[in-house]
């Protein structure tokens, strides 16, 4: 079990080193295969760790493995160690599993790019950084992983470094995330001063309200920056300058894992700072609503999904976590569309692709239904639990509940607006001129197969947490974080029914306006300009090509 955890952590780092040192001696395809193999080995290590932990009694499911003691300052000591417990293992499976699929997808997507080796070295480094973040056995290692994730994101967003817009986007992402890094570091300094330790156990100590609030606020700053929540969200739209698989990895792994993992892992301090916890929920509610509105006026297919990500992570800040599968699926299906249309991302130039790309059409539809939360797809079994938990949080909770329900309507509307604009109707003149997806070398096996796997996970993933019948995920994580509130059955039922109805209502409106085109698109010029500028007034980019450069 312990060996599996270390294999999981170190195999992507080894691949990054080998690809970097191998240089031109490695073929581009060999670099891709090596990076993919390392991620699947990491997933195998995570799976072995999970099986080993599963065989233990619940009270014994926490192991710390220390490689060496590497920092001593007075009575303070910190070692290079990994924490093996239900939460870290759960996140290891998500990061390594989804990461492996996205890296495999990249073999086809990046085929022909002259910097393909560098790309796969960066991707391997990113996966290692994420695993260090979730496996780090103390807060100092968590901070190290946190910073390396920011560095890796910077390198990947600015991967096409001959584009000024990509460089500017990478700098913005790095600076905005550095703000969160700084608030986290200040929180850790305060913990060292008060407790002389950065072990996770120190978070359960009793602190004065002032100290607890300051530490929680510093941690929240880090989570907000990494998860692109208000007010540190402005870097996310410009991050679409990176290759599409980068967007998928950032949103399926970093965006979900880093910020939400931090809040869950440090929940003990937030329980001592209820006002900061309420602030986190409020920021999530505001972000999910505003980002959903902004997604309605975007024409770039990747930016629609980016704002959708911000909105959905807002739900996570309200309570439980959503599945990572369908978000990665949407990005990768969108990547196939972009790849097939000579790198075009403007949805106004698309249409009629369901007849030309039927497999991508169905994969995108599954991802869209899961995102909206339509049963039996993955999203349905998580969003209703978040809404029900909000109802059990007093008057403030009911405000969050109403905002969350409004968000379900917006999710259905903007997601299926995108779906109908891209896939329905007759193929546009642009599509007929540029479409070349029927060539087998354009959308290869690596792209099609990984999207298919994610589509299956989007269908079955939600059944891992079907609360009315069984809830193995909740049971597995119970020893790490007990739920703060427990909604009643009637709250669950009302929230589920309303979320389902409002999601369908959003889909129906999208179909009437963009699918059947029976209703004209309303024109509110001033409102549209306001929404377009709300999060991107400082945007340094415009929709641009993400097609890999040919050699």
Coordinates of C-alpha atoms in Angstrom, one line a residue:
X1 CA 0.0 0.0 0.0
X2 CA 2.8 2.5 1.0
X3 CA 4.8 1.5 -2.1
X4 CA 1.8 2.1 -4.3
X5 CA 1.4 5.6 -2.9
X6 CA 5.0 6.5 -3.6
X7 CA 4.8 4.9 -7.1
X8 CA 1.7 7.0 -7.8
X9 CA 3.5 10.2 -6.7
X10 CA 6.9 9.7 -8.4
X11 CA 6.1 8.0 -11.7
X12 CA 4.9 11.3 -13.4
X13 CA 8.0 13.1 -12.1
X14 CA 10.2 10.4 -13.5
X15 CA 8.5 10.8 -16.9
X16 CA 9.0 14.6 -16.8
X17 CA 12.7 14.2 -16.1
X18 CA 13.3 11.5 -18.7
X19 CA 11.5 13.5 -21.4
X20 CA 13.4 16.6 -20.5
X21 CA 16.8 14.9 -20.4
X22 CA 16.1 12.8 -23.5
X23 CA 15.5 15.8 -25.6
X24 CA 15.8 15.2 -29.4
X25 CA 16.9 11.6 -28.7
X26 CA 13.2 10.8 -27.9
X27 CA 10.8 10.9 -30.8
X28 CA 7.7 13.0 -30.3
X29 CA 5.5 10.0 -30.2
X30 CA 7.8 8.2 -27.7
X31 CA 7.5 11.3 -25.4
X32 CA 3.7 11.0 -25.5
X33 CA 3.7 7.3 -24.8
X34 CA 6.1 7.7 -21.9
X35 CA 4.0 10.5 -20.3
X36 CA 0.8 8.4 -20.8
X37 CA 2.4 5.3 -19.4
X38 CA 3.6 7.1 -16.3
X39 CA 0.1 8.4 -15.6
X40 CA -1.4 5.0 -16.0
X41 CA 1.3 3.6 -13.7
X42 CA 0.4 6.3 -11.2
X43 CA -3.3 5.3 -11.5
X44 CA -2.2 1.7 -10.8
X45 CA -0.4 2.8 -7.7
X46 CA -3.4 4.7 -6.5
X47 CA -5.6 1.7 -7.1
X48 CA -3.2 -0.5 -5.2
X49 CA -3.2 2.0 -2.3
X50 CA -7.0 2.1 -2.4
X51 CA -7.3 -1.7 -2.2
X52 CA -4.8 -1.8 0.7
X53 CA -6.6 0.9 2.6
X54 CA -10.0 -0.8 1.9
X55 CA -8.8 -3.9 3.8
X56 CA -8.3 -2.0 7.0
X57 CA -10.7 -1.1 9.7
X58 CA -12.1 2.5 9.5
X59 CA -10.2 3.7 12.5
X60 CA -6.9 2.5 11.0
X61 CA -7.3 4.1 7.6
X62 CA -4.6 6.8 8.1
X63 CA -0.9 6.1 7.4
X64 CA 1.9 8.6 7.1
X65 CA 5.0 7.4 5.3
X66 CA 8.1 9.5 5.8
X67 CA 11.0 9.3 3.4
X68 CA 13.3 11.6 5.4
X69 CA 13.4 14.5 7.8
X70 CA 14.5 17.4 5.6
X71 CA 13.8 20.5 7.6
X72 CA 14.6 21.3 11.3
X73 CA 14.3 24.8 12.8
X74 CA 14.4 24.8 16.6
X75 CA 11.6 22.6 17.8
X76 CA 10.0 22.7 14.4
X77 CA 10.5 19.6 12.2
X78 CA 9.1 18.8 8.8
X79 CA 9.7 15.7 6.7
X80 CA 9.1 14.5 3.1
X81 CA 6.1 12.4 3.8
X82 CA 2.9 11.2 2.1
X83 CA -0.4 11.0 3.9
X84 CA -2.5 7.9 3.0
X85 CA -6.1 8.3 4.1
X86 CA -9.6 8.0 2.5
X87 CA -9.6 11.6 1.2
X88 CA -6.0 11.5 -0.3
X89 CA -6.6 8.1 -1.9
X90 CA -9.9 9.3 -3.4
X91 CA -8.2 12.3 -4.9
X92 CA -5.3 10.3 -6.1
X93 CA -7.7 8.1 -8.1
X94 CA -9.3 11.2 -9.7
X95 CA -6.1 13.0 -10.5
X96 CA -4.2 10.1 -11.8
X97 CA -7.2 8.5 -13.6
X98 CA -8.5 11.6 -15.4
X99 CA -5.0 12.9 -15.9
X100 CA -4.0 9.6 -17.7
X101 CA -7.0 9.8 -20.0
X102 CA -6.3 13.5 -20.9
X103 CA -2.6 12.8 -21.5
X104 CA -3.5 9.9 -23.8
X105 CA -6.0 12.1 -25.6
X106 CA -3.1 14.6 -26.1
X107 CA -1.2 12.1 -28.3
X108 CA -3.7 12.6 -31.0
X109 CA -4.5 16.2 -30.4
X110 CA -0.9 17.4 -30.3
X111 CA 0.3 15.2 -33.2
X112 CA 2.5 17.3 -35.5
X113 CA 3.3 20.1 -33.0
X114 CA 7.0 20.9 -33.1
X115 CA 7.1 21.3 -29.3
X116 CA 5.4 18.0 -28.6
X117 CA 8.1 16.8 -26.3
X118 CA 8.1 19.9 -24.1
X119 CA 4.3 19.6 -23.9
X120 CA 4.4 16.1 -22.5
X121 CA 7.1 17.0 -20.0
X122 CA 4.9 19.9 -18.8
X123 CA 1.9 17.7 -18.5
X124 CA 3.8 15.0 -16.5
X125 CA 5.1 17.8 -14.2
X126 CA 1.5 19.0 -13.8
X127 CA 0.2 15.6 -12.8
X128 CA 3.1 15.2 -10.3
X129 CA 2.3 18.6 -8.8
X130 CA -1.3 17.7 -8.3
X131 CA -0.4 14.4 -6.7
X132 CA 2.0 16.1 -4.4
X133 CA -0.7 18.5 -3.4
X134 CA -3.2 15.8 -2.5
X135 CA -0.6 13.3 -1.0
X136 CA 1.5 15.8 0.9
X137 CA 1.7 14.6 4.5
X138 CA 1.8 18.1 6.0
X139 CA 0.8 21.6 5.2
X140 CA 4.3 22.6 4.0
X141 CA 4.3 19.9 1.3
X142 CA 0.7 20.8 0.4
X143 CA 1.9 24.4 -0.1
X144 CA 4.8 23.1 -2.2
X145 CA 2.4 21.2 -4.4
X146 CA 0.1 24.2 -4.5
X147 CA 2.9 26.4 -5.8
X148 CA 4.1 23.8 -8.3
X149 CA 0.6 23.5 -9.7
X150 CA 0.6 27.2 -10.3
X151 CA 4.0 26.9 -12.0
X152 CA 2.8 24.0 -14.2
X153 CA -0.3 25.9 -15.1
X154 CA 1.8 28.9 -16.1
X155 CA 4.0 26.7 -18.4
X156 CA 1.0 25.0 -20.0
X157 CA -1.2 28.1 -20.5
X158 CA 1.8 29.8 -22.2
X159 CA 2.9 26.7 -24.0
X160 CA 2.6 28.4 -27.4
X161 CA 5.1 31.0 -26.4
X162 CA 5.2 32.7 -29.8
X163 CA 1.8 34.1 -29.2
X164 CA 1.8 37.3 -27.1
X165 CA -1.8 36.6 -26.0
X166 CA -0.7 33.2 -24.6
X167 CA 2.2 34.7 -22.7
X168 CA 0.0 37.5 -21.3
X169 CA -2.6 34.9 -20.2
X170 CA 0.1 32.8 -18.5
X171 CA 1.4 35.8 -16.6
X172 CA -2.1 36.7 -15.4
X173 CA -2.8 33.2 -14.2
X174 CA 0.5 33.1 -12.4
X175 CA 0.0 36.5 -10.7
X176 CA -3.6 35.8 -9.6
X177 CA -2.7 32.4 -8.2
X178 CA 0.3 33.9 -6.4
X179 CA -2.1 36.2 -4.5
X180 CA -3.8 33.0 -3.2
X181 CA -0.4 31.5 -2.5
X182 CA 0.6 34.5 -0.4
X183 CA -2.6 34.4 1.7
X184 CA -2.0 30.6 2.3
X185 CA 1.6 31.2 3.3
X186 CA 0.5 33.9 5.8
X187 CA -2.0 31.5 7.3
X188 CA 0.7 28.9 7.7
X189 CA 3.1 31.4 9.4
X190 CA 0.4 32.1 11.9
X191 CA -0.1 28.4 12.5
X192 CA 3.6 27.9 13.1
X193 CA 3.6 30.9 15.5
X194 CA 0.7 29.5 17.5
X195 CA 1.2 25.8 17.3
X196 CA 4.9 25.4 16.2
X197 CA 3.9 22.8 13.6
X198 CA 2.4 22.4 10.1
X199 CA 1.1 18.9 10.6
X200 CA -2.6 18.5 9.6
X201 CA -3.4 17.6 13.2
X202 CA -2.7 21.1 14.4
X203 CA -5.8 22.3 12.6
X204 CA -7.9 20.6 15.2
X205 CA -6.4 22.6 18.0
X206 CA -8.4 25.2 19.9
X207 CA -7.6 28.8 18.8
X208 CA -9.0 32.2 19.6
X209 CA -11.7 33.4 17.3
X210 CA -9.3 36.0 15.8
X211 CA -6.6 33.4 15.0
X212 CA -9.1 30.9 13.6
X213 CA -10.7 33.6 11.4
X214 CA -7.4 34.8 10.1
X215 CA -6.1 31.3 9.3
X216 CA -9.4 30.4 7.6
X217 CA -9.4 33.6 5.6
X218 CA -5.9 32.9 4.4
X219 CA -6.8 29.4 3.4
X220 CA -10.0 30.6 1.7
X221 CA -7.9 33.1 -0.3
X222 CA -5.8 30.3 -1.7
X223 CA -8.8 28.2 -2.6
X224 CA -10.6 31.1 -4.2
X225 CA -7.6 32.0 -6.4
X226 CA -7.0 28.4 -7.6
X227 CA -10.7 27.7 -8.2
X228 CA -11.3 31.0 -10.0
X229 CA -14.0 32.2 -7.7
X230 CA -14.9 35.9 -7.0
X231 CA -12.9 38.1 -6.7
X232 CA -9.8 36.3 -8.1
X233 CA -11.4 34.7 -11.1
X234 CA -10.2 37.0 -13.9
X235 CA -7.4 34.7 -15.1
X236 CA -9.6 31.8 -16.1
X237 CA -11.1 33.0 -19.4
X238 CA -7.6 33.9 -20.8
X239 CA -6.3 30.5 -19.7
X240 CA -8.1 29.1 -22.7
X241 CA -5.1 30.2 -24.8
X242 CA -3.5 26.9 -23.9
X243 CA -4.1 23.7 -25.9
X244 CA -7.5 22.1 -25.3
X245 CA -6.2 19.1 -23.3
X246 CA -4.6 21.7 -21.0
X247 CA -8.0 23.2 -20.4
X248 CA -9.4 19.8 -19.7
X249 CA -6.6 18.9 -17.2
X250 CA -6.8 22.3 -15.4
X251 CA -10.6 22.0 -15.1
X252 CA -10.9 18.3 -14.3
X253 CA -8.0 18.2 -11.9
X254 CA -6.7 21.5 -10.7
X255 CA -10.0 23.4 -10.6
X256 CA -11.9 20.7 -8.9
X257 CA -9.2 19.2 -6.8
X258 CA -7.0 22.0 -5.5
X259 CA -9.4 24.5 -4.1
X260 CA -12.1 22.1 -2.9
X261 CA -9.5 19.7 -1.6
X262 CA -8.0 22.5 0.5
X263 CA -11.3 23.4 2.0
X264 CA -12.1 19.7 2.9
X265 CA -8.7 18.9 4.2
X266 CA -8.7 22.0 6.5
X267 CA -12.3 21.8 7.5
X268 CA -11.4 21.7 11.2
X269 CA -10.3 25.3 11.1
X270 CA -13.4 26.4 9.2
X271 CA -15.6 24.8 11.9
X272 CA -14.0 27.2 14.3
X273 CA -14.6 30.1 11.9
X274 CA -18.2 29.9 10.9
X275 CA -18.3 33.4 9.5
X276 CA -15.5 32.6 7.1
X277 CA -17.3 29.4 6.1
X278 CA -20.4 31.4 5.3
X279 CA -18.3 33.8 3.3
X280 CA -17.0 30.8 1.2
X281 CA -20.5 29.7 0.6
X282 CA -21.6 33.2 -0.4
X283 CA -18.6 33.6 -2.8
X284 CA -19.5 30.3 -4.4
X285 CA -23.2 31.4 -4.8
X286 CA -22.3 34.7 -6.3
X287 CA -19.8 33.1 -8.7
X288 CA -22.2 30.4 -9.9
X289 CA -24.8 32.9 -10.7
X290 CA -22.7 35.6 -12.4
X291 CA -20.5 33.1 -14.3
X292 CA -23.7 31.3 -15.5
X293 CA -25.0 34.6 -16.8
X294 CA -21.8 35.5 -18.6
X295 CA -21.7 32.0 -20.2
X296 CA -24.9 33.0 -22.0
X297 CA -23.2 35.7 -24.1
X298 CA -20.0 33.9 -25.0
X299 CA -19.4 32.8 -28.6
X300 CA -16.1 30.9 -28.1
X301 CA -16.9 27.3 -27.3
X302 CA -14.0 26.9 -24.9
X303 CA -14.9 30.0 -23.0
X304 CA -18.5 28.9 -22.5
X305 CA -17.1 25.7 -20.8
X306 CA -14.6 27.8 -18.8
X307 CA -17.3 30.1 -17.4
X308 CA -19.4 26.9 -16.8
X309 CA -16.5 25.6 -14.7
X310 CA -16.5 28.7 -12.6
X311 CA -20.2 28.3 -12.0
X312 CA -20.1 24.7 -11.2
X313 CA -17.2 25.1 -8.7
X314 CA -19.4 27.7 -7.0
X315 CA -21.7 24.7 -6.2
X316 CA -18.7 22.9 -4.7
X317 CA -18.0 25.9 -2.4
X318 CA -21.6 25.6 -1.2
X319 CA -21.1 22.0 -0.1
X320 CA -20.3 18.6 -1.6
X321 CA -18.2 18.0 -4.7
X322 CA -19.3 17.4 -8.2
X323 CA -17.8 14.6 -10.4
X324 CA -14.8 15.6 -12.5
X325 CA -15.6 13.3 -15.4
X326 CA -18.2 15.3 -17.3
X327 CA -16.3 18.5 -17.2
X328 CA -13.2 16.8 -18.8
X329 CA -15.5 15.1 -21.3
X330 CA -17.0 18.5 -22.5
X331 CA -13.6 20.0 -23.0
X332 CA -12.3 17.0 -24.9
X333 CA -15.3 16.7 -27.1
X334 CA -15.0 20.4 -27.8
X335 CA -11.4 19.8 -28.6
X336 CA -12.4 17.2 -31.3
X337 CA -14.8 19.8 -32.8
X338 CA -12.0 22.5 -32.8
X339 CA -9.5 20.0 -34.2
X340 CA -11.9 19.0 -37.0
X341 CA -12.7 22.6 -38.0
X342 CA -9.1 23.8 -38.5
X343 CA -8.9 25.3 -35.0
X344 CA -12.1 27.4 -35.2
X345 CA -13.7 28.1 -31.8
X346 CA -16.4 30.6 -32.8
X347 CA -19.8 28.8 -32.4
X348 CA -21.5 31.2 -34.8
X349 CA -19.5 29.6 -37.6
X350 CA -20.5 26.1 -36.6
X351 CA -23.7 24.1 -36.9
X352 CA -24.9 20.7 -38.3
X353 CA -22.0 18.8 -36.9
X354 CA -24.2 16.0 -35.5
X355 CA -24.5 14.5 -39.0
X356 CA -20.8 14.8 -39.6
X357 CA -19.4 13.8 -36.1
X358 CA -22.0 11.5 -34.6
X359 CA -19.8 10.0 -32.0
X360 CA -18.6 13.4 -30.8
X361 CA -22.2 14.5 -30.8
X362 CA -23.3 11.7 -28.4
X363 CA -20.3 12.2 -26.1
X364 CA -21.0 16.0 -25.9
X365 CA -24.7 15.3 -25.2
X366 CA -23.8 12.9 -22.4
X367 CA -21.4 15.5 -20.9
X368 CA -24.0 18.3 -21.2
X369 CA -26.8 16.2 -19.6
X370 CA -24.4 15.3 -16.7
X371 CA -23.5 18.9 -16.2
X372 CA -27.1 20.0 -16.1
X373 CA -27.8 17.2 -13.6
X374 CA -30.3 15.1 -15.5
X375 CA -30.7 11.6 -14.1
X376 CA -29.1 9.1 -14.4
X377 CA -26.0 11.0 -15.3
X378 CA -23.3 11.9 -12.7
X379 CA -24.2 15.5 -12.0
X380 CA -27.7 14.6 -10.7
X381 CA -26.5 12.7 -7.7
X382 CA -24.4 15.6 -6.3
X383 CA -26.1 18.9 -7.1
X384 CA -29.3 18.1 -5.3
X385 CA -27.3 17.1 -2.1
X386 CA -25.6 20.5 -2.2
X387 CA -29.0 22.3 -2.5
X388 CA -30.6 20.3 0.2
X389 CA -27.7 21.0 2.6
X390 CA -28.1 24.7 2.0
X391 CA -31.8 24.5 3.1
X392 CA -30.6 23.3 6.5
X393 CA -28.5 26.4 7.2
X394 CA -31.1 28.9 8.3
X395 CA -32.2 32.0 6.5
X396 CA -28.8 32.6 4.9
X397 CA -29.0 29.0 3.6
X398 CA -32.3 29.6 1.9
X399 CA -30.8 32.5 0.0
X400 CA -28.0 30.2 -1.1
X401 CA -30.7 27.6 -2.0
X402 CA -32.6 30.0 -4.3
X403 CA -29.3 31.1 -6.0
X404 CA -28.4 27.5 -6.5
X405 CA -31.7 26.7 -8.1
X406 CA -31.4 29.7 -10.4
X407 CA -28.0 28.3 -11.3
X408 CA -29.5 25.0 -12.4
X409 CA -31.7 26.8 -14.9
X410 CA -28.8 28.9 -16.2
X411 CA -26.7 25.7 -16.5
X412 CA -29.3 24.0 -18.7
X413 CA -29.7 27.2 -20.8
X414 CA -26.1 28.0 -21.5
X415 CA -25.0 24.4 -21.9
X416 CA -27.6 23.5 -24.5
X417 CA -27.3 26.9 -26.2
X418 CA -23.7 25.7 -26.9
X419 CA -24.9 22.2 -27.8
X420 CA -27.5 23.4 -30.3
X421 CA -25.3 26.0 -31.9
X422 CA -22.6 23.5 -32.6
X423 CA -24.4 20.4 -33.5
X424 CA -28.0 21.2 -34.7
X425 CA -29.2 22.7 -38.0
X426 CA -27.7 22.4 -41.4
X427 CA -23.9 22.5 -41.8
X428 CA -22.8 26.1 -42.2
X429 CA -20.7 27.2 -45.2
X430 CA -17.7 27.4 -42.9
X431 CA -18.2 23.8 -41.8
X432 CA -18.6 22.5 -45.3
X433 CA -15.4 24.4 -46.3
X434 CA -13.2 23.4 -43.4
X435 CA -14.5 20.1 -42.0
X436 CA -11.9 17.4 -42.3
X437 CA -12.7 15.1 -39.4
X438 CA -13.5 12.2 -41.7
X439 CA -9.8 11.8 -42.2
X440 CA -8.7 9.0 -39.8
X441 CA -5.4 10.8 -39.0
X442 CA -7.1 13.9 -37.7
X443 CA -9.3 12.4 -34.9
X444 CA -7.3 9.3 -34.0
X445 CA -7.8 6.4 -31.7
X446 CA -6.3 8.2 -28.7
X447 CA -8.8 11.1 -28.9
X448 CA -11.9 9.0 -29.7
X449 CA -11.2 6.3 -27.1
X450 CA -10.5 8.6 -24.2
X451 CA -13.6 10.6 -24.8
X452 CA -15.6 7.3 -24.9
X453 CA -14.2 6.3 -21.5
X454 CA -15.1 9.6 -20.0
X455 CA -18.6 9.3 -21.5
X456 CA -19.1 6.0 -19.7
X457 CA -17.8 7.5 -16.4
X458 CA -20.2 10.4 -16.8
X459 CA -23.1 7.9 -17.0
X460 CA -22.0 5.5 -14.2
X461 CA -20.1 8.0 -11.9
X462 CA -23.1 9.3 -10.2
X463 CA -24.3 5.9 -9.1
X464 CA -21.3 5.9 -6.8
X465 CA -23.2 8.3 -4.6
X466 CA -27.0 7.5 -4.9
X467 CA -28.0 8.7 -1.4
X468 CA -31.5 7.2 -1.3
X469 CA -30.1 3.7 -1.8
X470 CA -26.4 3.7 -1.0
X471 CA -23.6 6.2 -0.4
X472 CA -20.2 4.5 -0.5
X473 CA -18.3 7.7 -1.2
X474 CA -19.7 9.4 1.8
X475 CA -19.1 6.4 3.9
X476 CA -15.5 6.1 2.7
X477 CA -14.8 9.8 3.5
X478 CA -16.7 9.9 6.8
X479 CA -13.6 9.3 8.9
X480 CA -11.9 12.4 7.3
X481 CA -14.8 14.9 7.3
X482 CA -18.1 14.5 8.9
X483 CA -21.0 16.4 7.3
X484 CA -21.7 19.7 9.1
X485 CA -25.4 19.5 8.2
X486 CA -27.6 16.6 7.4
X487 CA -30.6 17.5 5.2
X488 CA -33.9 15.7 5.8
X489 CA -35.6 13.4 3.3
X490 CA -38.1 16.1 2.3
X491 CA -35.4 18.7 1.8
X492 CA -33.6 16.2 -0.5
X493 CA -36.8 15.4 -2.4
X494 CA -37.8 19.1 -2.9
X495 CA -34.3 20.1 -4.0
X496 CA -34.0 17.2 -6.4
X497 CA -37.4 17.8 -8.0
X498 CA -36.9 21.6 -8.4
X499 CA -33.3 21.2 -9.7
X500 CA -34.5 18.6 -12.2
X501 CA -37.5 20.8 -13.4
X502 CA -35.4 23.9 -13.6
X503 CA -32.7 22.1 -15.5
X504 CA -35.2 20.8 -18.0
X505 CA -36.7 24.3 -18.3
X506 CA -33.3 25.7 -19.2
X507 CA -32.8 23.0 -21.8
X508 CA -36.3 23.7 -23.2
X509 CA -35.7 27.4 -23.6
X510 CA -32.4 26.7 -25.3
X511 CA -34.1 24.3 -27.7
X512 CA -36.9 26.8 -28.5
X513 CA -34.4 29.6 -29.2
X514 CA -31.3 27.9 -30.6
X515 CA -32.5 24.4 -31.6
X516 CA -36.0 24.7 -33.2
X517 CA -35.5 28.5 -33.6
X518 CA -39.2 29.1 -32.9
X519 CA -38.4 32.1 -30.6
X520 CA -36.1 35.0 -31.6
X521 CA -33.1 35.6 -29.4
X522 CA -33.9 38.5 -27.1
X523 CA -31.7 41.6 -27.7
X524 CA -30.6 43.4 -24.6
X525 CA -27.6 45.3 -25.9
X526 CA -26.7 47.1 -22.6
X527 CA -27.1 43.9 -20.5
X528 CA -25.0 41.9 -23.0
X529 CA -22.2 44.4 -22.9
X530 CA -22.3 44.4 -19.1
X531 CA -22.0 40.6 -19.0
X532 CA -19.3 40.5 -21.6
X533 CA -17.2 43.0 -19.6
X534 CA -18.0 41.7 -16.1
X535 CA -15.3 39.2 -15.8
X536 CA -13.2 40.1 -18.9
X537 CA -12.8 43.8 -18.8
X538 CA -9.1 43.2 -18.2
X539 CA -8.9 40.3 -20.7
X540 CA -5.8 40.3 -22.6
X541 CA -7.0 37.9 -25.3
X542 CA -9.6 37.3 -27.9
X543 CA -10.7 33.9 -29.2
X544 CA -7.7 32.5 -31.0
X545 CA -6.5 29.4 -32.6
X546 CA -5.6 26.4 -30.5
X547 CA -4.5 24.1 -33.3
X548 CA -1.2 22.5 -32.8
X549 CA 1.6 23.9 -34.9
X550 CA 2.9 21.7 -37.6
X551 CA 6.5 20.9 -38.0

